[in-house]
Amino acid sequence: MKIAIASGKGGTGKTTVAVNLALALEDVQLFDCDVEEPNCNLFLGFELEPVEEVTCLFPEINTDKCTLCGNCADFCRYNALAALPKKILLFPSLCHGCGGCSFVCPAGAVEEKSRSIGIIEKASSDASLKFFQGVLNIGEAMATLVIRSLLRHIDESKPAIIDSPPGTACPVLAVLGFADYCVLVTESTPFGFHDFLLALEAAKALKVPVGVVLNRDGLGDSRVEDFCRAEGIPILLRIPNDRMIARLYSEGIPFVKEMPEWKEKFEDMFETIKFETIKALAFKSTGVQ
Ligand code: SF4
Ligand code: SF4
C-alpha cells in the first residue's frame, strides 16, 4: 500500500506526519519526494548512499548542419529553444527532454546528449525503516522525472509512506497518481482551508481516497473540520498545538520517539487508512458504498 502525505502548501507539518508515521510502524518504507528540498532525513539522521543518478536527454545543435529554419523552436512547447536570426539558443533548465526538436529537424542538426538532473539516495543502515530520497540539482526544473525515478525503488510487498512536495503542481500530481491513499495535512486557518481545498481537488481528480490530519489543532477555527464532516472525509488524527511537540520539532526530534503514547495513535491512523483504502477499492469495483 502506498500512502502519500500531502498538503496544499508548505509548512503545515507534512514531513512531521510522514516521519512520525514511518517511525511508529514496523517494516515500512519512507520516500522523501520533496526533491527540491528533501528534509525527512533532518529528523532521521541516516547515513545516505547514492543509488541512482537521474539523467535527462537534452538537444545539442550542430551549427554546421543547422539551416536556421526555426522548426525546433516553434515545436518546443516549453520554450527551451529560441530561434535568433543567426543562431538557435537553448535554455537547458527549461528542456523536458521530450526529443521532439530532433524529430522535427529536417537537417538532422539536433543531437541528443544526456545530463544529470538529480540523484536518488538511500539510507545505508539496515534498520527496519527503509528510507529513500530524491534530490533535484539546483537550477533544474524536472522534479517530476526525479520523483518517478525515486518511486521505482518502492518494494510493493511493504507499505510505503511517500512525503510528497507541497502545493498542487505537477510533482504532487505525479505522487498522487501513484498513491493508493492520500493523507492531507492541514491547519484549520482561513489560508490553510483554501490550500486544503486545492489539494483535495487534485486528489479527487485523480480518484485517490483522502483522509485529513489536523496539525496544530486548537489554533484557528473549525472550518476544515466542518467541511470534512459535511463531505464525509475522515479526520485521521489531530496533532495539538503542544509546546513539547513544538520543542522536539525545533530540535529535529520526531515526537513519536519521546512521547510513546503517539506511537499507538499513528498505528491507529494506519489501520484506519488500510480500512478506508479497502473500502474505496471495493466501491471502485462494485459501486457499493
Ligand atoms: S527536447 Fe523537447 S523540451 Fe527539450 S528543447 Fe527539444 S522540444 Fe524542447
Ligand atoms: S530544426 Fe534543425 S535546422 Fe531548423 S533551426 Fe532547428 S536545429 Fe536548425
mmCIF file of C-alpha atoms and ligand atoms in Angstrom, residues 56-59 61 72-73 75-81 89-92 94-104 110 112 115 142, ligand 1:
data_model
loop_
_atom_site.group_PDB
_atom_site.id
_atom_site.type_symbol
_atom_site.label_atom_id
_atom_site.label_comp_id
_atom_site.label_asym_id
_atom_site.label_seq_id
_atom_site.Cartn_x
_atom_site.Cartn_y
_atom_site.Cartn_z
ATOM 1 C CA CYS A 56 17.635 13.687 -18.881
ATOM 2 C CA LEU A 57 18.278 13.945 -22.613
ATOM 3 C CA PHE A 58 18.749 17.435 -23.986
ATOM 4 C CA PRO A 59 19.444 18.663 -27.511
ATOM 5 C CA ILE A 61 22.517 21.923 -32.119
ATOM 6 C CA CYS A 72 12.686 23.192 -33.446
ATOM 7 C CA ALA A 73 11.922 26.436 -31.581
ATOM 8 C CA PHE A 75 7.839 22.943 -31.822
ATOM 9 C CA CYS A 76 9.187 23.298 -28.269
ATOM 10 C CA ARG A 77 6.191 23.918 -26.039
ATOM 11 C CA TYR A 78 8.480 24.501 -23.051
ATOM 12 C CA ASN A 79 10.229 27.491 -24.687
ATOM 13 C CA ALA A 80 13.567 25.811 -24.195
ATOM 14 C CA LEU A 81 14.670 26.835 -27.690
ATOM 15 C CA LEU A 89 19.564 29.339 -28.324
ATOM 16 C CA LEU A 90 18.952 26.532 -25.821
ATOM 17 C CA PHE A 91 17.810 27.084 -22.212
ATOM 18 C CA PRO A 92 18.713 23.674 -20.738
ATOM 19 C CA LEU A 94 13.538 24.525 -19.402
ATOM 20 C CA CYS A 95 14.105 21.432 -21.554
ATOM 21 C CA HIS A 96 11.918 18.424 -20.673
ATOM 22 C CA GLY A 97 13.937 16.027 -22.829
ATOM 23 C CA CYS A 98 10.943 15.088 -24.983
ATOM 24 C CA GLY A 99 13.117 14.623 -28.069
ATOM 25 C CA GLY A 100 10.614 16.468 -30.272
ATOM 26 C CA CYS A 101 13.083 19.032 -31.618
ATOM 27 C CA SER A 102 15.318 16.320 -33.020
ATOM 28 C CA PHE A 103 12.251 14.693 -34.592
ATOM 29 C CA VAL A 104 11.127 17.865 -36.416
ATOM 30 C CA VAL A 110 19.845 18.158 -33.366
ATOM 31 C CA GLU A 112 20.604 14.343 -28.096
ATOM 32 C CA ARG A 115 22.878 15.374 -18.488
ATOM 33 C CA MET A 142 12.445 18.490 -13.863
HETATM 34 S S1 SF4 B 1 13.845 18.056 -26.198
HETATM 35 FE FE1 SF4 B 1 11.696 18.749 -26.155
HETATM 36 S S2 SF4 B 1 11.664 20.160 -24.425
HETATM 37 FE FE2 SF4 B 1 13.814 19.884 -24.941
HETATM 38 S S3 SF4 B 1 14.271 21.554 -26.320
HETATM 39 FE FE3 SF4 B 1 13.671 19.793 -27.574
HETATM 40 S S4 SF4 B 1 11.476 20.080 -27.926
HETATM 41 FE FE4 SF4 B 1 12.049 21.401 -26.231
#
